[in-house]
């Protein structure tokens, strides 16, 4: 059973989530989500821009799991940010997912219209349509600007985090801790780009687990909510089998030291 993290709105989020970015819409996403639910994940992370919300919803319904037992996160696309467009975009996501409410709705990016969008998210939260609300790719200045004006603070900030992008994000992680904001770690496997790193390989050999499991375990022990993605049923199960071992302080410190400011996608440091 996946442990849960307490959120600042009184809810609890399963600490391991399954990411579906870049998994093609249709059968590929349905098969991946089905395999993830089979492997024990109870948390799926999608977004309007991933174009696979409908498949996530279908796979969850087809699983036969009791309604409400799988945490579903989706995100407001940049093209829909703004006071007049955000609500319609949310309703379209809800309809594609086939749900009455989502567990977590995020601003996907600190877009220039983020403050007006956040007002809409606060309304959706008050109406119970978005049970928790949060942000993604927000760095310190984005968080501070939002927190100064928000009525409801974000429950979550989803940012890229791995040992290779850790010290570089320390200020953001600290600000989240100060604000009681849970941190979700996206691209926790560096999209596969650093799985051949020798420190990771050495620690994996020491603990008798795989390199991907070491990266996910590092994230869990930091208190983050890692969101690994895979389309391969074996690797989907492997990435969920991370609760029967632990990294010691020396291993954690060796991983922390790998920071090189690696961003594998868009870098929010460029966003004013
Ligand atoms: P990840 O860091 O999760 O890496 C995924 C890659 O790693 C795939 O190529 C996968 O290949 C490979 N992989 C997965 N498991 C293993 C394993 N056990 N051994 C070896 N290789 C493995 O990438 P993402 O960028 O997708 O990040 C994860 C999730 O985070 C996304 O799906 C999305 O939900 C979220 N995200 C959010 C963003 C945001 O802006 N808010 C931006 C980016 C991601 P294979 O499929 O063949 O196994």
mmCIF file of C-alpha atoms and ligand atoms in Angstrom:
data_model
loop_
_atom_site.group_PDB
_atom_site.id
_atom_site.type_symbol
_atom_site.label_atom_id
_atom_site.label_comp_id
_atom_site.label_asym_id
_atom_site.label_seq_id
_atom_site.Cartn_x
_atom_site.Cartn_y
_atom_site.Cartn_z
ATOM 1 C CA UNK A 1 0.000 0.000 0.000
ATOM 2 C CA UNK A 2 1.342 3.415 -1.025
ATOM 3 C CA UNK A 3 1.940 5.829 1.870
ATOM 4 C CA UNK A 4 0.148 9.164 1.758
ATOM 5 C CA UNK A 5 1.279 12.753 2.272
ATOM 6 C CA UNK A 6 -0.909 15.180 4.215
ATOM 7 C CA UNK A 7 -1.890 18.284 2.260
ATOM 8 C CA UNK A 8 -2.542 21.760 3.689
ATOM 9 C CA UNK A 9 -6.242 21.450 2.795
ATOM 10 C CA UNK A 10 -6.781 18.448 5.071
ATOM 11 C CA UNK A 11 -6.635 15.807 2.348
ATOM 12 C CA UNK A 12 -4.002 13.093 1.793
ATOM 13 C CA UNK A 13 -2.345 12.268 -1.534
ATOM 14 C CA UNK A 14 -0.830 8.857 -2.405
ATOM 15 C CA UNK A 15 2.910 9.511 -2.387
ATOM 16 C CA UNK A 16 3.639 7.605 -5.607
ATOM 17 C CA UNK A 17 1.859 8.671 -8.798
ATOM 18 C CA UNK A 18 1.874 7.325 -12.349
ATOM 19 C CA UNK A 19 2.727 9.896 -15.043
ATOM 20 C CA UNK A 20 1.279 9.666 -18.550
ATOM 21 C CA UNK A 21 3.063 12.516 -20.373
ATOM 22 C CA UNK A 22 3.996 11.489 -23.936
ATOM 23 C CA UNK A 23 2.103 8.209 -23.755
ATOM 24 C CA UNK A 24 0.028 8.309 -26.964
ATOM 25 C CA UNK A 25 -3.742 8.753 -26.593
ATOM 26 C CA UNK A 26 -5.882 5.670 -27.157
ATOM 27 C CA UNK A 27 -4.874 2.097 -26.449
ATOM 28 C CA UNK A 28 -1.327 2.942 -25.344
ATOM 29 C CA UNK A 29 -2.495 5.139 -22.463
ATOM 30 C CA UNK A 30 -5.327 2.765 -21.559
ATOM 31 C CA UNK A 31 -2.918 -0.186 -21.425
ATOM 32 C CA UNK A 32 -0.326 1.743 -19.398
ATOM 33 C CA UNK A 33 -2.862 2.974 -16.842
ATOM 34 C CA UNK A 34 -4.398 -0.518 -16.596
ATOM 35 C CA UNK A 35 -0.926 -1.950 -15.903
ATOM 36 C CA UNK A 36 -0.253 0.776 -13.339
ATOM 37 C CA UNK A 37 -3.483 0.089 -11.446
ATOM 38 C CA UNK A 38 -2.702 -3.627 -11.587
ATOM 39 C CA UNK A 39 0.751 -2.890 -10.118
ATOM 40 C CA UNK A 40 -0.825 -0.988 -7.222
ATOM 41 C CA UNK A 41 -0.606 2.701 -8.202
ATOM 42 C CA UNK A 42 -3.635 4.634 -6.965
ATOM 43 C CA UNK A 43 -2.644 8.020 -8.369
ATOM 44 C CA UNK A 44 -2.502 9.074 -12.030
ATOM 45 C CA UNK A 45 -1.039 12.355 -13.272
ATOM 46 C CA UNK A 46 -2.339 13.657 -16.605
ATOM 47 C CA UNK A 47 -2.933 17.071 -18.216
ATOM 48 C CA UNK A 48 -5.131 18.580 -20.891
ATOM 49 C CA UNK A 49 -2.091 18.992 -23.141
ATOM 50 C CA UNK A 50 -1.236 15.275 -22.900
ATOM 51 C CA UNK A 51 -4.459 14.582 -24.883
ATOM 52 C CA UNK A 52 -5.023 11.327 -22.991
ATOM 53 C CA UNK A 53 -7.432 12.351 -20.216
ATOM 54 C CA UNK A 54 -10.274 10.306 -21.770
ATOM 55 C CA UNK A 55 -8.083 7.201 -21.828
ATOM 56 C CA UNK A 56 -7.078 7.714 -18.198
ATOM 57 C CA UNK A 57 -10.757 7.926 -17.239
ATOM 58 C CA UNK A 58 -11.660 4.870 -19.318
ATOM 59 C CA UNK A 59 -8.854 2.769 -17.860
ATOM 60 C CA UNK A 60 -9.806 3.674 -14.299
ATOM 61 C CA UNK A 61 -13.456 2.773 -14.936
ATOM 62 C CA UNK A 62 -12.477 -0.470 -16.703
ATOM 63 C CA UNK A 63 -10.317 -1.502 -13.733
ATOM 64 C CA UNK A 64 -13.389 -2.187 -11.627
ATOM 65 C CA UNK A 65 -11.794 -0.394 -8.666
ATOM 66 C CA UNK A 66 -14.344 1.366 -6.463
ATOM 67 C CA UNK A 67 -15.117 4.898 -7.684
ATOM 68 C CA UNK A 68 -12.965 7.434 -5.901
ATOM 69 C CA UNK A 69 -10.165 4.999 -5.058
ATOM 70 C CA UNK A 70 -7.746 6.403 -7.654
ATOM 71 C CA UNK A 71 -6.378 9.912 -7.182
ATOM 72 C CA UNK A 72 -6.605 11.833 -10.479
ATOM 73 C CA UNK A 73 -4.638 14.990 -11.219
ATOM 74 C CA UNK A 74 -5.015 17.080 -14.357
ATOM 75 C CA UNK A 75 -3.760 20.499 -15.396
ATOM 76 C CA UNK A 76 -4.913 23.726 -17.010
ATOM 77 C CA UNK A 77 -3.100 24.302 -20.315
ATOM 78 C CA UNK A 78 -1.429 27.615 -21.041
ATOM 79 C CA UNK A 79 -3.732 28.275 -23.977
ATOM 80 C CA UNK A 80 -6.677 28.192 -21.546
ATOM 81 C CA UNK A 81 -5.240 30.318 -18.745
ATOM 82 C CA UNK A 82 -7.282 33.417 -17.966
ATOM 83 C CA UNK A 83 -10.473 34.462 -16.189
ATOM 84 C CA UNK A 84 -12.796 33.836 -19.133
ATOM 85 C CA UNK A 85 -11.354 30.526 -20.387
ATOM 86 C CA UNK A 86 -10.160 28.521 -17.398
ATOM 87 C CA UNK A 87 -13.548 27.291 -16.207
ATOM 88 C CA UNK A 88 -14.577 26.016 -19.624
ATOM 89 C CA UNK A 89 -11.236 24.234 -19.976
ATOM 90 C CA UNK A 90 -11.707 22.610 -16.568
ATOM 91 C CA UNK A 91 -15.209 21.428 -17.485
ATOM 92 C CA UNK A 92 -13.871 19.945 -20.731
ATOM 93 C CA UNK A 93 -11.184 18.057 -18.776
ATOM 94 C CA UNK A 94 -13.799 16.763 -16.342
ATOM 95 C CA UNK A 95 -15.958 15.571 -19.206
ATOM 96 C CA UNK A 96 -13.062 13.825 -20.968
ATOM 97 C CA UNK A 97 -12.105 12.124 -17.692
ATOM 98 C CA UNK A 98 -15.735 11.145 -17.106
ATOM 99 C CA UNK A 99 -15.566 12.337 -13.504
ATOM 100 C CA UNK A 100 -17.768 14.544 -11.324
ATOM 101 C CA UNK A 101 -14.694 16.095 -9.689
ATOM 102 C CA UNK A 102 -10.916 15.799 -9.897
ATOM 103 C CA UNK A 103 -8.680 15.211 -6.905
ATOM 104 C CA UNK A 104 -6.159 17.824 -7.940
ATOM 105 C CA UNK A 105 -6.248 20.575 -10.558
ATOM 106 C CA UNK A 106 -3.005 22.409 -11.315
ATOM 107 C CA UNK A 107 -1.989 25.505 -13.213
ATOM 108 C CA UNK A 108 0.396 23.751 -15.592
ATOM 109 C CA UNK A 109 2.763 26.684 -15.851
ATOM 110 C CA UNK A 110 3.357 30.128 -14.227
ATOM 111 C CA UNK A 111 1.751 31.757 -17.239
ATOM 112 C CA UNK A 112 1.376 35.549 -17.221
ATOM 113 C CA UNK A 113 -2.365 35.107 -16.543
ATOM 114 C CA UNK A 114 -1.720 32.873 -13.540
ATOM 115 C CA UNK A 115 -3.382 35.142 -10.985
ATOM 116 C CA UNK A 116 -6.710 35.351 -12.846
ATOM 117 C CA UNK A 117 -6.545 31.610 -13.498
ATOM 118 C CA UNK A 118 -5.940 30.968 -9.803
ATOM 119 C CA UNK A 119 -9.156 32.826 -8.916
ATOM 120 C CA UNK A 120 -11.035 30.354 -11.110
ATOM 121 C CA UNK A 121 -9.314 27.426 -9.407
ATOM 122 C CA UNK A 122 -10.326 28.860 -6.028
ATOM 123 C CA UNK A 123 -13.946 28.922 -7.215
ATOM 124 C CA UNK A 124 -13.734 25.341 -8.524
ATOM 125 C CA UNK A 125 -12.300 24.314 -5.167
ATOM 126 C CA UNK A 126 -15.089 26.076 -3.240
ATOM 127 C CA UNK A 127 -17.643 24.283 -5.430
ATOM 128 C CA UNK A 128 -16.033 20.904 -4.708
ATOM 129 C CA UNK A 129 -15.234 20.291 -8.369
ATOM 130 C CA UNK A 130 -11.484 20.409 -7.772
ATOM 131 C CA UNK A 131 -11.023 18.789 -4.380
ATOM 132 C CA UNK A 132 -7.466 20.119 -4.121
ATOM 133 C CA UNK A 133 -5.821 22.859 -6.188
ATOM 134 C CA UNK A 134 -2.204 23.606 -6.883
ATOM 135 C CA UNK A 135 0.437 24.792 -9.284
ATOM 136 C CA UNK A 136 3.218 23.380 -11.425
ATOM 137 C CA UNK A 137 6.579 24.748 -12.485
ATOM 138 C CA UNK A 138 6.329 27.575 -9.933
ATOM 139 C CA UNK A 139 9.684 28.825 -8.618
ATOM 140 C CA UNK A 140 10.082 31.078 -5.562
ATOM 141 C CA UNK A 141 9.087 34.349 -7.221
ATOM 142 C CA UNK A 142 6.033 32.736 -8.845
ATOM 143 C CA UNK A 143 4.975 31.238 -5.508
ATOM 144 C CA UNK A 144 5.514 34.469 -3.594
ATOM 145 C CA UNK A 145 3.467 36.480 -6.089
ATOM 146 C CA UNK A 146 0.616 33.982 -5.932
ATOM 147 C CA UNK A 147 0.658 33.498 -2.162
ATOM 148 C CA UNK A 148 0.504 37.275 -1.608
ATOM 149 C CA UNK A 149 -2.841 37.432 -3.420
ATOM 150 C CA UNK A 150 -4.391 33.991 -2.994
ATOM 151 C CA UNK A 151 -7.350 33.271 -0.710
ATOM 152 C CA UNK A 152 -6.590 29.545 -0.895
ATOM 153 C CA UNK A 153 -2.898 28.599 -0.878
ATOM 154 C CA UNK A 154 -1.783 25.943 -3.368
ATOM 155 C CA UNK A 155 -1.809 22.466 -1.830
ATOM 156 C CA UNK A 156 0.838 21.200 -4.252
ATOM 157 C CA UNK A 157 3.661 22.460 -6.451
ATOM 158 C CA UNK A 158 4.682 19.972 -9.172
ATOM 159 C CA UNK A 159 8.230 20.667 -10.368
ATOM 160 C CA UNK A 160 11.019 18.772 -12.048
ATOM 161 C CA UNK A 161 13.230 17.138 -9.407
ATOM 162 C CA UNK A 162 15.869 14.436 -9.462
ATOM 163 C CA UNK A 163 19.323 14.146 -7.908
ATOM 164 C CA UNK A 164 20.541 15.922 -11.049
ATOM 165 C CA UNK A 165 18.191 18.864 -10.394
ATOM 166 C CA UNK A 166 18.118 19.219 -6.645
ATOM 167 C CA UNK A 167 20.388 21.891 -5.133
ATOM 168 C CA UNK A 168 19.348 24.129 -8.015
ATOM 169 C CA UNK A 169 15.748 23.869 -6.776
ATOM 170 C CA UNK A 170 16.555 23.979 -3.042
ATOM 171 C CA UNK A 171 15.109 27.485 -2.626
ATOM 172 C CA UNK A 172 11.822 26.447 -4.218
ATOM 173 C CA UNK A 173 11.603 23.276 -2.123
ATOM 174 C CA UNK A 174 12.302 25.342 1.007
ATOM 175 C CA UNK A 175 9.614 27.896 0.127
ATOM 176 C CA UNK A 176 7.128 25.058 -0.398
ATOM 177 C CA UNK A 177 7.979 23.626 3.024
ATOM 178 C CA UNK A 178 7.517 27.069 4.617
ATOM 179 C CA UNK A 179 4.131 27.436 2.928
ATOM 180 C CA UNK A 180 2.969 23.901 3.753
ATOM 181 C CA UNK A 181 2.906 23.089 0.029
ATOM 182 C CA UNK A 182 3.545 19.451 -0.912
ATOM 183 C CA UNK A 183 6.158 18.961 -3.631
ATOM 184 C CA UNK A 184 5.559 16.605 -6.526
ATOM 185 C CA UNK A 185 8.627 15.471 -8.474
ATOM 186 C CA UNK A 186 8.142 15.231 -12.216
ATOM 187 C CA UNK A 187 10.604 13.526 -14.548
ATOM 188 C CA UNK A 188 11.995 11.680 -11.487
ATOM 189 C CA UNK A 189 13.843 9.320 -13.859
ATOM 190 C CA UNK A 190 15.363 12.226 -15.852
ATOM 191 C CA UNK A 191 13.378 10.852 -18.818
ATOM 192 C CA UNK A 192 15.988 8.074 -18.747
ATOM 193 C CA UNK A 193 18.889 10.439 -19.483
ATOM 194 C CA UNK A 194 20.984 9.758 -16.371
ATOM 195 C CA UNK A 195 20.103 6.136 -15.651
ATOM 196 C CA UNK A 196 23.620 5.134 -16.690
ATOM 197 C CA UNK A 197 25.260 7.400 -14.105
ATOM 198 C CA UNK A 198 27.960 5.507 -12.182
ATOM 199 C CA UNK A 199 26.879 6.758 -8.717
ATOM 200 C CA UNK A 200 23.324 5.563 -9.369
ATOM 201 C CA UNK A 201 24.646 2.239 -10.649
ATOM 202 C CA UNK A 202 26.870 1.823 -7.577
ATOM 203 C CA UNK A 203 24.049 2.504 -5.113
ATOM 204 C CA UNK A 204 21.695 0.243 -7.061
ATOM 205 C CA UNK A 205 24.243 -2.586 -6.696
ATOM 206 C CA UNK A 206 24.625 -1.867 -2.967
ATOM 207 C CA UNK A 207 20.905 -2.026 -2.238
ATOM 208 C CA UNK A 208 20.103 -4.797 -4.716
ATOM 209 C CA UNK A 209 17.528 -2.758 -6.590
ATOM 210 C CA UNK A 210 17.401 -1.141 -10.016
ATOM 211 C CA UNK A 211 18.665 2.319 -10.928
ATOM 212 C CA UNK A 212 15.130 3.584 -11.527
ATOM 213 C CA UNK A 213 14.094 2.282 -8.110
ATOM 214 C CA UNK A 214 17.011 4.150 -6.510
ATOM 215 C CA UNK A 215 15.877 7.429 -8.127
ATOM 216 C CA UNK A 216 12.271 6.921 -7.017
ATOM 217 C CA UNK A 217 13.366 5.946 -3.512
ATOM 218 C CA UNK A 218 15.522 9.101 -3.254
ATOM 219 C CA UNK A 219 12.466 11.169 -4.147
ATOM 220 C CA UNK A 220 10.222 9.400 -1.618
ATOM 221 C CA UNK A 221 12.788 9.809 1.167
ATOM 222 C CA UNK A 222 13.008 13.546 0.384
ATOM 223 C CA UNK A 223 9.279 13.674 1.094
ATOM 224 C CA UNK A 224 8.392 14.396 -2.536
ATOM 225 C CA UNK A 225 5.590 12.761 -4.533
ATOM 226 C CA UNK A 226 7.427 11.166 -7.489
ATOM 227 C CA UNK A 227 5.506 10.629 -10.728
ATOM 228 C CA UNK A 228 7.471 8.089 -12.807
ATOM 229 C CA UNK A 229 6.189 7.256 -16.266
ATOM 230 C CA UNK A 230 6.609 4.048 -18.271
ATOM 231 C CA UNK A 231 4.755 2.304 -21.057
ATOM 232 C CA UNK A 232 6.323 -1.040 -20.251
ATOM 233 C CA UNK A 233 4.347 -3.285 -17.832
ATOM 234 C CA UNK A 234 7.513 -4.749 -16.309
ATOM 235 C CA UNK A 235 9.007 -1.324 -15.661
ATOM 236 C CA UNK A 236 5.660 0.026 -14.436
ATOM 237 C CA UNK A 237 5.657 -2.697 -11.753
ATOM 238 C CA UNK A 238 9.370 -2.213 -11.039
ATOM 239 C CA UNK A 239 8.834 1.494 -10.392
ATOM 240 C CA UNK A 240 6.082 0.717 -7.879
ATOM 241 C CA UNK A 241 8.171 -1.827 -5.934
ATOM 242 C CA UNK A 242 9.972 0.809 -3.898
ATOM 243 C CA UNK A 243 8.592 0.373 -0.411
ATOM 244 C CA UNK A 244 10.657 -2.606 0.756
ATOM 245 C CA UNK A 245 14.079 -0.959 1.000
ATOM 246 C CA UNK A 246 15.679 2.319 2.079
ATOM 247 C CA UNK A 247 18.722 4.382 1.170
ATOM 248 C CA UNK A 248 20.994 5.305 4.058
ATOM 249 C CA UNK A 249 22.300 8.799 4.824
ATOM 250 C CA UNK A 250 25.540 8.272 2.925
ATOM 251 C CA UNK A 251 23.701 7.069 -0.167
ATOM 252 C CA UNK A 252 21.241 9.980 0.014
ATOM 253 C CA UNK A 253 24.120 12.469 0.360
ATOM 254 C CA UNK A 254 25.941 10.916 -2.613
ATOM 255 C CA UNK A 255 22.791 11.331 -4.694
ATOM 256 C CA UNK A 256 22.256 14.918 -3.494
ATOM 257 C CA UNK A 257 25.756 15.743 -4.733
ATOM 258 C CA UNK A 258 24.823 14.880 -8.334
ATOM 259 C CA UNK A 259 23.044 18.198 -8.931
ATOM 260 C CA UNK A 260 23.984 19.675 -12.285
ATOM 261 C CA UNK A 261 20.908 21.837 -12.869
ATOM 262 C CA UNK A 262 19.576 19.303 -15.389
ATOM 263 C CA UNK A 263 16.161 20.246 -16.775
ATOM 264 C CA UNK A 264 14.778 17.765 -19.289
ATOM 265 C CA UNK A 265 11.873 19.948 -20.391
ATOM 266 C CA UNK A 266 11.012 23.642 -20.293
ATOM 267 C CA UNK A 267 12.882 25.531 -17.606
ATOM 268 C CA UNK A 268 10.535 27.786 -15.563
ATOM 269 C CA UNK A 269 13.538 29.916 -14.574
ATOM 270 C CA UNK A 270 12.948 31.657 -17.908
ATOM 271 C CA UNK A 271 9.364 32.620 -17.011
ATOM 272 C CA UNK A 272 9.010 36.128 -15.476
HETATM 273 P P1 LIG B 1 10.361 10.091 -16.387
HETATM 274 O O1 LIG B 1 11.478 10.802 -15.703
HETATM 275 O O2 LIG B 1 9.330 9.409 -15.585
HETATM 276 O O3 LIG B 1 11.038 9.058 -17.401
HETATM 277 C C1 LIG B 1 10.296 8.305 -18.305
HETATM 278 C C2 LIG B 1 11.271 7.542 -19.200
HETATM 279 O O4 LIG B 1 12.004 6.604 -18.400
HETATM 280 C C3 LIG B 1 10.594 6.774 -20.295
HETATM 281 O O5 LIG B 1 11.400 6.882 -21.456
HETATM 282 C C4 LIG B 1 10.587 5.339 -19.773
HETATM 283 O O6 LIG B 1 10.670 4.434 -20.862
HETATM 284 C C5 LIG B 1 11.836 5.295 -18.938
HETATM 285 N N1 LIG B 1 11.695 4.378 -17.803
HETATM 286 C C6 LIG B 1 10.657 4.303 -16.959
HETATM 287 N N2 LIG B 1 10.872 3.373 -16.014
HETATM 288 C C7 LIG B 1 12.082 2.831 -16.285
HETATM 289 C C8 LIG B 1 12.837 1.820 -15.657
HETATM 290 N N3 LIG B 1 12.384 1.186 -14.574
HETATM 291 N N4 LIG B 1 14.041 1.488 -16.189
HETATM 292 C C9 LIG B 1 14.490 2.142 -17.296
HETATM 293 N N5 LIG B 1 13.815 3.117 -17.930
HETATM 294 C C10 LIG B 1 12.610 3.467 -17.426
HETATM 295 O O7 LIG B 1 9.695 11.114 -17.457
HETATM 296 P P2 LIG B 1 8.486 12.125 -17.591
HETATM 297 O O8 LIG B 1 9.080 13.365 -18.153
HETATM 298 O O9 LIG B 1 7.358 11.486 -18.294
HETATM 299 O O10 LIG B 1 8.029 12.481 -16.104
HETATM 300 C C11 LIG B 1 7.103 11.699 -15.390
HETATM 301 C C12 LIG B 1 5.736 12.386 -15.263
HETATM 302 O O11 LIG B 1 5.857 13.672 -14.663
HETATM 303 C C13 LIG B 1 5.048 12.684 -16.604
HETATM 304 O O12 LIG B 1 4.549 11.532 -17.215
HETATM 305 C C14 LIG B 1 4.028 13.699 -16.170
HETATM 306 O O13 LIG B 1 2.944 13.066 -15.537
HETATM 307 C C15 LIG B 1 4.842 14.537 -15.195
HETATM 308 N N6 LIG B 1 5.464 15.697 -15.873
HETATM 309 C C16 LIG B 1 4.964 16.948 -15.600
HETATM 310 C C17 LIG B 1 5.467 18.069 -16.204
HETATM 311 C C18 LIG B 1 4.906 19.408 -15.857
HETATM 312 O O14 LIG B 1 5.238 20.400 -16.533
HETATM 313 N N7 LIG B 1 4.058 19.522 -14.853
HETATM 314 C C19 LIG B 1 6.563 17.991 -17.193
HETATM 315 C C20 LIG B 1 7.071 16.636 -17.394
HETATM 316 C C21 LIG B 1 6.529 15.559 -16.729
HETATM 317 P P3 LIG B 1 9.588 3.216 -21.018
HETATM 318 O O15 LIG B 1 8.243 3.861 -21.192
HETATM 319 O O16 LIG B 1 10.061 2.509 -22.250
HETATM 320 O O17 LIG B 1 9.695 2.375 -19.783
#
